[in-house]
Short mmCIF file of C-alpha atoms in Angstrom, two decimals:
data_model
loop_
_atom_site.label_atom_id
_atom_site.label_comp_id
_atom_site.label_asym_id
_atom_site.label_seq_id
_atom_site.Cartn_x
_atom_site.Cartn_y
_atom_site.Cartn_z
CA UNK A 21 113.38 130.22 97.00
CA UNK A 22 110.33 131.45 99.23
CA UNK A 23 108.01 129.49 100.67
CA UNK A 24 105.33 131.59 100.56
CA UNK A 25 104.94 131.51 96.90
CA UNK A 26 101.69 129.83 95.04
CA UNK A 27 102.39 126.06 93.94
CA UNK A 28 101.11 123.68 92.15
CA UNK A 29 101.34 120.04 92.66
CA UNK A 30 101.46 117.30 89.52
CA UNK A 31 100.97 113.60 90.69
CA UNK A 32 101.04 110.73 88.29
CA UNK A 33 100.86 107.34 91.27
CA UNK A 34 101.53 105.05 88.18
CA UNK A 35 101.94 104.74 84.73
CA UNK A 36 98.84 105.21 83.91
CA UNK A 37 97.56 108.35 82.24
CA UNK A 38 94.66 108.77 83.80
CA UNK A 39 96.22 108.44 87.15
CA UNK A 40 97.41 112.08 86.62
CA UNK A 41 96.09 114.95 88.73
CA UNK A 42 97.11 118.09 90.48
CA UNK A 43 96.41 120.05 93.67
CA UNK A 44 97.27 123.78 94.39
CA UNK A 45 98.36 125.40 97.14
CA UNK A 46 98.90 129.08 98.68
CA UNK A 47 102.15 128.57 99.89
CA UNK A 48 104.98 125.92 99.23
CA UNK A 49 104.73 124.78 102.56
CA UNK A 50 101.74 123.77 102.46
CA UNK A 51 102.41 122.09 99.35
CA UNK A 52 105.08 120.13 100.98
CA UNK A 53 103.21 119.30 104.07
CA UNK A 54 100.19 117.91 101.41
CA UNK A 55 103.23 115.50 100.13
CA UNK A 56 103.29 114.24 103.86
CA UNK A 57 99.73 113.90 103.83
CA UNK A 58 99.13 112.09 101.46
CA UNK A 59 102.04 109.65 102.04
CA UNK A 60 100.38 108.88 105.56
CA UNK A 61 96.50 108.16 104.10
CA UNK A 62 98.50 105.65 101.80
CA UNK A 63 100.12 104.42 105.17
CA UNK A 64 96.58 104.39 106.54
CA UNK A 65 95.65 102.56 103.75
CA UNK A 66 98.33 99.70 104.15
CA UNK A 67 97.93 99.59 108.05
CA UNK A 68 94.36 100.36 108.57
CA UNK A 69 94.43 98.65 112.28
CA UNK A 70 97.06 100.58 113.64
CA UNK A 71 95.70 103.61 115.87
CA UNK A 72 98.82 105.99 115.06
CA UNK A 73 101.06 106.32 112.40
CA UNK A 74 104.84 106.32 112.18
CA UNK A 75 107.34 106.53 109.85
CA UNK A 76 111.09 107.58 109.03
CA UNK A 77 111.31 110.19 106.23
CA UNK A 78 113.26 107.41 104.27
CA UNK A 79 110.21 105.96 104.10
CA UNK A 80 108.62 108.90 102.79
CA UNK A 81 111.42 109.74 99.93
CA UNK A 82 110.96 105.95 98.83
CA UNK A 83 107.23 106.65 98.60
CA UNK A 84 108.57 109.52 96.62
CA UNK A 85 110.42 107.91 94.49
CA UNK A 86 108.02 105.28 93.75
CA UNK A 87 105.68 107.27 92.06
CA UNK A 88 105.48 107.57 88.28
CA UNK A 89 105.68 111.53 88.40
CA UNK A 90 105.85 114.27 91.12
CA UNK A 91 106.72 117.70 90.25
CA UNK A 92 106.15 120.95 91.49
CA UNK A 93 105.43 124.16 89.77
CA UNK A 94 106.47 127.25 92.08
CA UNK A 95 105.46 130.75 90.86
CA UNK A 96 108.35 133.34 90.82
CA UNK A 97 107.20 136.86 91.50
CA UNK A 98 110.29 138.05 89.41
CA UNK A 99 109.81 136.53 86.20
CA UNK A 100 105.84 136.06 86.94
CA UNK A 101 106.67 132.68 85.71
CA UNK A 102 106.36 129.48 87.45
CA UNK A 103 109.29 127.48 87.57
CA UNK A 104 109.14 123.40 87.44
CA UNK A 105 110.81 121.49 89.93
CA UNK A 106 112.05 117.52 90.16
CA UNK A 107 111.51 114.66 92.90
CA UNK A 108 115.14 115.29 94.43
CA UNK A 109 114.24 119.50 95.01
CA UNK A 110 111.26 118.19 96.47
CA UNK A 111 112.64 115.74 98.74
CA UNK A 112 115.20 117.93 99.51
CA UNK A 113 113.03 120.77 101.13
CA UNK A 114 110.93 118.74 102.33
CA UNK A 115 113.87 117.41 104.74
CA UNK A 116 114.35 120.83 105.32
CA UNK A 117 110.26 121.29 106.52
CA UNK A 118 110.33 118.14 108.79
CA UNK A 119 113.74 119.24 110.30
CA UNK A 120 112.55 122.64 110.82
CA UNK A 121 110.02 121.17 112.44
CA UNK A 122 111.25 118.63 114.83
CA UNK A 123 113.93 121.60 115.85
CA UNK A 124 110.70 123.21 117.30
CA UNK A 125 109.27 120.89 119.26
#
């Protein structure tokens, strides 16, 4: 799947209704890297006297996994469709982003 493609982000914290929203993005990336920001203002939120933040991306999947719903909707050029995806495809390429990541610094 590319990366570059426009997606759509569907949150649901708990099981409330009305908890529901939904963000879009350019690029998948970016998508992914709003998933990391948004897990570290709720680790803000938690620690709010700490300077810096830190965390183990276990710690993010269990965020992850926590909430009620998170799915993403990529759009595929091919079928000018977009196509849903779960908690586990997320997590999973978001390990990809982070490791990509470290690998360059």
């Amino acid at each position: 799947i590319s990366f570059r493609m426009h997606t759509i982000l569907l949150i649901q914290p708990t099981n409330k209704p009305d908890s529901r929203t939904w963000s879009d993005y350019e690029t998948t990336t970016e998508c992914l890297e709003g998933i990391c920001k948004i897990f570290e203002e709720f680790l803000k939120k938690q620690n709010p006297t700490l300077q810096s933040i830190t965390y183990d991306v276990s710690h993010l999947f269990e965020f992850v996994d926590k909430l009620n719903d998170l799915s993403l909707l990529v759009f595929n050029k091919e079928t000018a469709n977009y196509t849903p995806h779960n908690k586990e495809w997320i997590k999973d390429r978001i390990f990809q982003l982070l490791r990509s990541q470290a690998e360059k610094h």
